[in-house]
């Protein structure tokens, strides 16, 4: 596009933190995909698993106790405490060594960056396959909020909300919460109970202090609860 057409169409600059500093996407020499929080809402994302449906090369293996992240066919999946993930995840700059810790990451998200290929310089020597960089929304200069509700078949109920803004010239606060429930679309012929069931509750509070332009401190507290309920597992038997 020419400069005039770009200005006329109002192209928005995409800002990323893939190299641990604020940069334009065009200035980052890394293969990455950026998905905004607003786009995730429009696409109906619920968990991190949904990212694998829209991010080429990203595969998320969901297990009972752990989730394995793989990029371009490389990655690790283990519940051992001594095994580091080859695709580590970072939420607001903090390292989350286990993908199971990301279940509440998709609450009030601002942006998700999927970095493909080795990322040892900015994300540690174990990031041999890539990395996920997730940023949650923080208090802004003005009060704003959102509310999303959903009701559907098979007992689907979901409500999510967030509100935040300044409480003084230097302090800001943002509160976010979500409740999601699904009764299941199958029924156990023996017990009559529906499956696969799922229920999740998440709550987050973020406080930000900005005394001047050179310093900013953020305090974030989060609590979540997940109940998968009855579910079916596939059993494969090899013929001898």
GROMACS .gro file of C-alpha atoms in nm:
model
  240
    1UNK     CA    1   0.000   0.000   0.000
    2UNK     CA    2   0.117   0.351  -0.067
    3UNK     CA    3   0.158   0.598   0.216
    4UNK     CA    4  -0.153   0.790   0.112
    5UNK     CA    5  -0.367   0.476   0.099
    6UNK     CA    6  -0.233   0.357   0.433
    7UNK     CA    7  -0.321   0.687   0.597
    8UNK     CA    8  -0.663   0.693   0.430
    9UNK     CA    9  -0.746   0.343   0.554
   10UNK     CA   10  -0.620   0.419   0.902
   11UNK     CA   11  -0.374   0.132   0.938
   12UNK     CA   12  -0.289   0.077   1.304
   13UNK     CA   13   0.065   0.014   1.417
   14UNK     CA   14   0.106  -0.319   1.594
   15UNK     CA   15   0.318  -0.289   1.908
   16UNK     CA   16   0.485  -0.599   2.054
   17UNK     CA   17   0.722  -0.685   2.339
   18UNK     CA   18   0.880  -0.992   2.181
   19UNK     CA   19   1.228  -0.864   2.266
   20UNK     CA   20   1.141  -0.746   2.617
   21UNK     CA   21   1.089  -0.386   2.506
   22UNK     CA   22   0.812  -0.199   2.331
   23UNK     CA   23   0.865  -0.214   1.953
   24UNK     CA   24   0.674  -0.197   1.630
   25UNK     CA   25   0.606  -0.538   1.478
   26UNK     CA   26   0.789  -0.433   1.160
   27UNK     CA   27   1.110  -0.374   1.359
   28UNK     CA   28   1.124  -0.723   1.516
   29UNK     CA   29   1.334  -0.978   1.321
   30UNK     CA   30   1.139  -1.273   1.463
   31UNK     CA   31   0.875  -1.500   1.313
   32UNK     CA   32   0.572  -1.428   1.527
   33UNK     CA   33   0.196  -1.401   1.518
   34UNK     CA   34   0.006  -1.138   1.717
   35UNK     CA   35  -0.354  -1.182   1.831
   36UNK     CA   36  -0.528  -0.901   2.015
   37UNK     CA   37  -0.769  -0.956   2.301
   38UNK     CA   38  -1.055  -0.799   2.102
   39UNK     CA   39  -0.992  -1.043   1.816
   40UNK     CA   40  -0.995  -1.334   2.060
   41UNK     CA   41  -1.338  -1.224   2.181
   42UNK     CA   42  -1.469  -1.201   1.825
   43UNK     CA   43  -1.332  -1.547   1.744
   44UNK     CA   44  -1.483  -1.697   2.059
   45UNK     CA   45  -1.159  -1.803   2.228
   46UNK     CA   46  -1.220  -1.963   2.568
   47UNK     CA   47  -0.889  -2.124   2.666
   48UNK     CA   48  -0.534  -2.143   2.543
   49UNK     CA   49  -0.628  -2.456   2.347
   50UNK     CA   50  -0.825  -2.241   2.104
   51UNK     CA   51  -0.501  -2.068   2.003
   52UNK     CA   52  -0.388  -2.385   1.827
   53UNK     CA   53  -0.686  -2.355   1.589
   54UNK     CA   54  -0.578  -2.012   1.465
   55UNK     CA   55  -0.198  -2.008   1.508
   56UNK     CA   56  -0.020  -2.211   1.236
   57UNK     CA   57   0.241  -2.447   1.379
   58UNK     CA   58   0.112  -2.426   1.737
   59UNK     CA   59  -0.013  -2.755   1.885
   60UNK     CA   60  -0.149  -2.779   2.239
   61UNK     CA   61  -0.189  -3.129   2.380
   62UNK     CA   62  -0.444  -3.117   2.657
   63UNK     CA   63  -0.415  -3.379   2.928
   64UNK     CA   64  -0.583  -3.429   3.266
   65UNK     CA   65  -0.306  -3.264   3.468
   66UNK     CA   66  -0.081  -3.100   3.214
   67UNK     CA   67  -0.083  -2.928   2.877
   68UNK     CA   68   0.200  -2.963   2.631
   69UNK     CA   69   0.290  -2.677   2.396
   70UNK     CA   70   0.459  -2.752   2.066
   71UNK     CA   71   0.567  -2.521   1.785
   72UNK     CA   72   0.665  -2.643   1.440
   73UNK     CA   73   0.665  -3.002   1.567
   74UNK     CA   74   0.909  -2.937   1.854
   75UNK     CA   75   0.833  -2.916   2.224
   76UNK     CA   76   0.817  -3.107   2.551
   77UNK     CA   77   0.533  -3.262   2.748
   78UNK     CA   78   0.609  -3.396   3.092
   79UNK     CA   79   0.484  -3.367   3.450
   80UNK     CA   80   0.836  -3.406   3.588
   81UNK     CA   81   0.950  -3.109   3.796
   82UNK     CA   82   1.296  -3.133   3.643
   83UNK     CA   83   1.175  -3.099   3.282
   84UNK     CA   84   1.162  -2.749   3.140
   85UNK     CA   85   0.921  -2.663   2.861
   86UNK     CA   86   1.074  -2.607   2.518
   87UNK     CA   87   0.791  -2.359   2.453
   88UNK     CA   88   0.778  -2.152   2.773
   89UNK     CA   89   0.499  -1.906   2.842
   90UNK     CA   90   0.534  -1.558   2.988
   91UNK     CA   91   0.242  -1.365   3.134
   92UNK     CA   92   0.311  -0.995   3.190
   93UNK     CA   93   0.683  -1.074   3.184
   94UNK     CA   94   0.668  -1.357   3.440
   95UNK     CA   95   0.773  -1.708   3.342
   96UNK     CA   96   0.520  -1.989   3.376
   97UNK     CA   97   0.706  -2.318   3.347
   98UNK     CA   98   0.397  -2.539   3.318
   99UNK     CA   99   0.126  -2.493   3.059
  100UNK     CA  100  -0.135  -2.599   3.314
  101UNK     CA  101  -0.069  -2.264   3.486
  102UNK     CA  102  -0.207  -2.086   3.179
  103UNK     CA  103  -0.567  -2.192   3.228
  104UNK     CA  104  -0.655  -1.852   3.373
  105UNK     CA  105  -0.429  -1.656   3.138
  106UNK     CA  106  -0.708  -1.586   2.890
  107UNK     CA  107  -0.890  -1.349   3.124
  108UNK     CA  108  -0.907  -0.984   3.017
  109UNK     CA  109  -0.623  -1.031   2.768
  110UNK     CA  110  -0.472  -0.739   2.582
  111UNK     CA  111  -0.249  -0.931   2.339
  112UNK     CA  112  -0.090  -1.271   2.274
  113UNK     CA  113   0.235  -1.313   2.083
  114UNK     CA  114   0.332  -1.653   1.940
  115UNK     CA  115   0.707  -1.657   1.872
  116UNK     CA  116   0.828  -1.938   1.647
  117UNK     CA  117   1.180  -2.078   1.648
  118UNK     CA  118   1.453  -2.066   1.916
  119UNK     CA  119   1.420  -1.770   2.155
  120UNK     CA  120   1.707  -1.816   2.405
  121UNK     CA  121   1.819  -1.452   2.412
  122UNK     CA  122   1.500  -1.300   2.555
  123UNK     CA  123   1.312  -1.605   2.693
  124UNK     CA  124   1.583  -1.832   2.836
  125UNK     CA  125   1.804  -2.112   2.710
  126UNK     CA  126   1.521  -2.370   2.729
  127UNK     CA  127   1.308  -2.185   2.473
  128UNK     CA  128   1.441  -2.401   2.191
  129UNK     CA  129   1.113  -2.428   1.998
  130UNK     CA  130   0.954  -2.090   2.063
  131UNK     CA  131   0.763  -1.899   2.328
  132UNK     CA  132   0.424  -1.753   2.419
  133UNK     CA  133   0.414  -1.393   2.540
  134UNK     CA  134   0.079  -1.295   2.695
  135UNK     CA  135  -0.013  -0.946   2.815
  136UNK     CA  136  -0.318  -0.880   3.030
  137UNK     CA  137  -0.497  -0.545   3.033
  138UNK     CA  138  -0.387  -0.286   3.286
  139UNK     CA  139  -0.552   0.026   3.428
  140UNK     CA  140  -0.579   0.304   3.173
  141UNK     CA  141  -0.589   0.680   3.190
  142UNK     CA  142  -0.971   0.677   3.180
  143UNK     CA  143  -1.235   0.455   3.338
  144UNK     CA  144  -1.358   0.185   3.106
  145UNK     CA  145  -1.510  -0.159   3.129
  146UNK     CA  146  -1.670  -0.446   2.942
  147UNK     CA  147  -1.925  -0.719   3.001
  148UNK     CA  148  -1.987  -1.034   2.795
  149UNK     CA  149  -2.262  -1.290   2.861
  150UNK     CA  150  -2.346  -1.611   2.680
  151UNK     CA  151  -2.616  -1.874   2.714
  152UNK     CA  152  -2.653  -2.179   2.492
  153UNK     CA  153  -2.739  -2.544   2.452
  154UNK     CA  154  -2.618  -2.823   2.680
  155UNK     CA  155  -2.608  -2.596   2.983
  156UNK     CA  156  -2.364  -2.346   2.838
  157UNK     CA  157  -2.340  -2.040   3.064
  158UNK     CA  158  -2.066  -1.781   3.053
  159UNK     CA  159  -2.026  -1.432   3.191
  160UNK     CA  160  -1.713  -1.216   3.187
  161UNK     CA  161  -1.656  -0.861   3.298
  162UNK     CA  162  -1.380  -0.611   3.366
  163UNK     CA  163  -1.357  -0.252   3.483
  164UNK     CA  164  -1.063  -0.026   3.553
  165UNK     CA  165  -0.931   0.325   3.562
  166UNK     CA  166  -0.743   0.583   3.769
  167UNK     CA  167  -0.815   0.629   4.140
  168UNK     CA  168  -0.563   0.913   4.172
  169UNK     CA  169  -0.300   1.089   3.964
  170UNK     CA  170  -0.051   0.806   4.023
  171UNK     CA  171  -0.261   0.498   4.110
  172UNK     CA  172  -0.485   0.290   3.886
  173UNK     CA  173  -0.685  -0.028   3.942
  174UNK     CA  174  -0.850  -0.291   3.721
  175UNK     CA  175  -1.077  -0.578   3.826
  176UNK     CA  176  -1.169  -0.871   3.602
  177UNK     CA  177  -1.368  -1.189   3.653
  178UNK     CA  178  -1.516  -1.476   3.457
  179UNK     CA  179  -1.752  -1.768   3.517
  180UNK     CA  180  -1.792  -2.040   3.255
  181UNK     CA  181  -1.998  -2.361   3.274
  182UNK     CA  182  -2.080  -2.643   3.035
  183UNK     CA  183  -2.288  -2.948   3.132
  184UNK     CA  184  -2.183  -3.169   2.842
  185UNK     CA  185  -2.344  -3.296   2.522
  186UNK     CA  186  -2.307  -3.670   2.592
  187UNK     CA  187  -2.471  -3.893   2.853
  188UNK     CA  188  -2.333  -4.192   3.040
  189UNK     CA  189  -2.571  -4.481   2.971
  190UNK     CA  190  -2.489  -4.641   3.308
  191UNK     CA  191  -2.516  -4.344   3.548
  192UNK     CA  192  -2.717  -4.105   3.331
  193UNK     CA  193  -2.471  -3.826   3.403
  194UNK     CA  194  -2.373  -3.584   3.127
  195UNK     CA  195  -2.017  -3.534   3.007
  196UNK     CA  196  -1.772  -3.379   2.929
  197UNK     CA  197  -1.849  -3.128   3.203
  198UNK     CA  198  -1.652  -2.812   3.265
  199UNK     CA  199  -1.675  -2.529   3.516
  200UNK     CA  200  -1.429  -2.248   3.573
  201UNK     CA  201  -1.415  -1.941   3.797
  202UNK     CA  202  -1.149  -1.670   3.767
  203UNK     CA  203  -1.087  -1.340   3.941
  204UNK     CA  204  -0.802  -1.091   3.899
  205UNK     CA  205  -0.713  -0.756   4.056
  206UNK     CA  206  -0.438  -0.531   3.919
  207UNK     CA  207  -0.301  -0.218   4.086
  208UNK     CA  208  -0.060   0.009   3.903
  209UNK     CA  209   0.152   0.291   4.048
  210UNK     CA  210   0.315   0.544   3.817
  211UNK     CA  211   0.481   0.821   4.021
  212UNK     CA  212   0.666   0.958   3.717
  213UNK     CA  213   0.741   0.880   3.354
  214UNK     CA  214   1.057   0.685   3.439
  215UNK     CA  215   0.908   0.440   3.692
  216UNK     CA  216   0.605   0.215   3.705
  217UNK     CA  217   0.515  -0.063   3.952
  218UNK     CA  218   0.238  -0.320   3.907
  219UNK     CA  219   0.084  -0.550   4.167
  220UNK     CA  220  -0.142  -0.829   4.044
  221UNK     CA  221  -0.341  -1.083   4.243
  222UNK     CA  222  -0.526  -1.374   4.085
  223UNK     CA  223  -0.733  -1.671   4.197
  224UNK     CA  224  -0.894  -1.940   3.982
  225UNK     CA  225  -1.078  -2.270   4.015
  226UNK     CA  226  -1.133  -2.534   3.746
  227UNK     CA  227  -1.349  -2.846   3.758
  228UNK     CA  228  -1.351  -3.071   3.452
  229UNK     CA  229  -1.597  -3.324   3.594
  230UNK     CA  230  -1.669  -3.655   3.419
  231UNK     CA  231  -1.506  -3.700   3.081
  232UNK     CA  232  -1.429  -3.977   2.835
  233UNK     CA  233  -1.077  -4.091   2.750
  234UNK     CA  234  -0.970  -4.289   2.445
  235UNK     CA  235  -0.806  -4.626   2.513
  236UNK     CA  236  -0.595  -4.775   2.235
  237UNK     CA  237  -0.494  -5.142   2.245
  238UNK     CA  238  -0.217  -5.272   2.024
  239UNK     CA  239  -0.257  -5.609   1.860
  240UNK     CA  240   0.018  -5.855   1.936
   0.00000   0.00000   0.00000
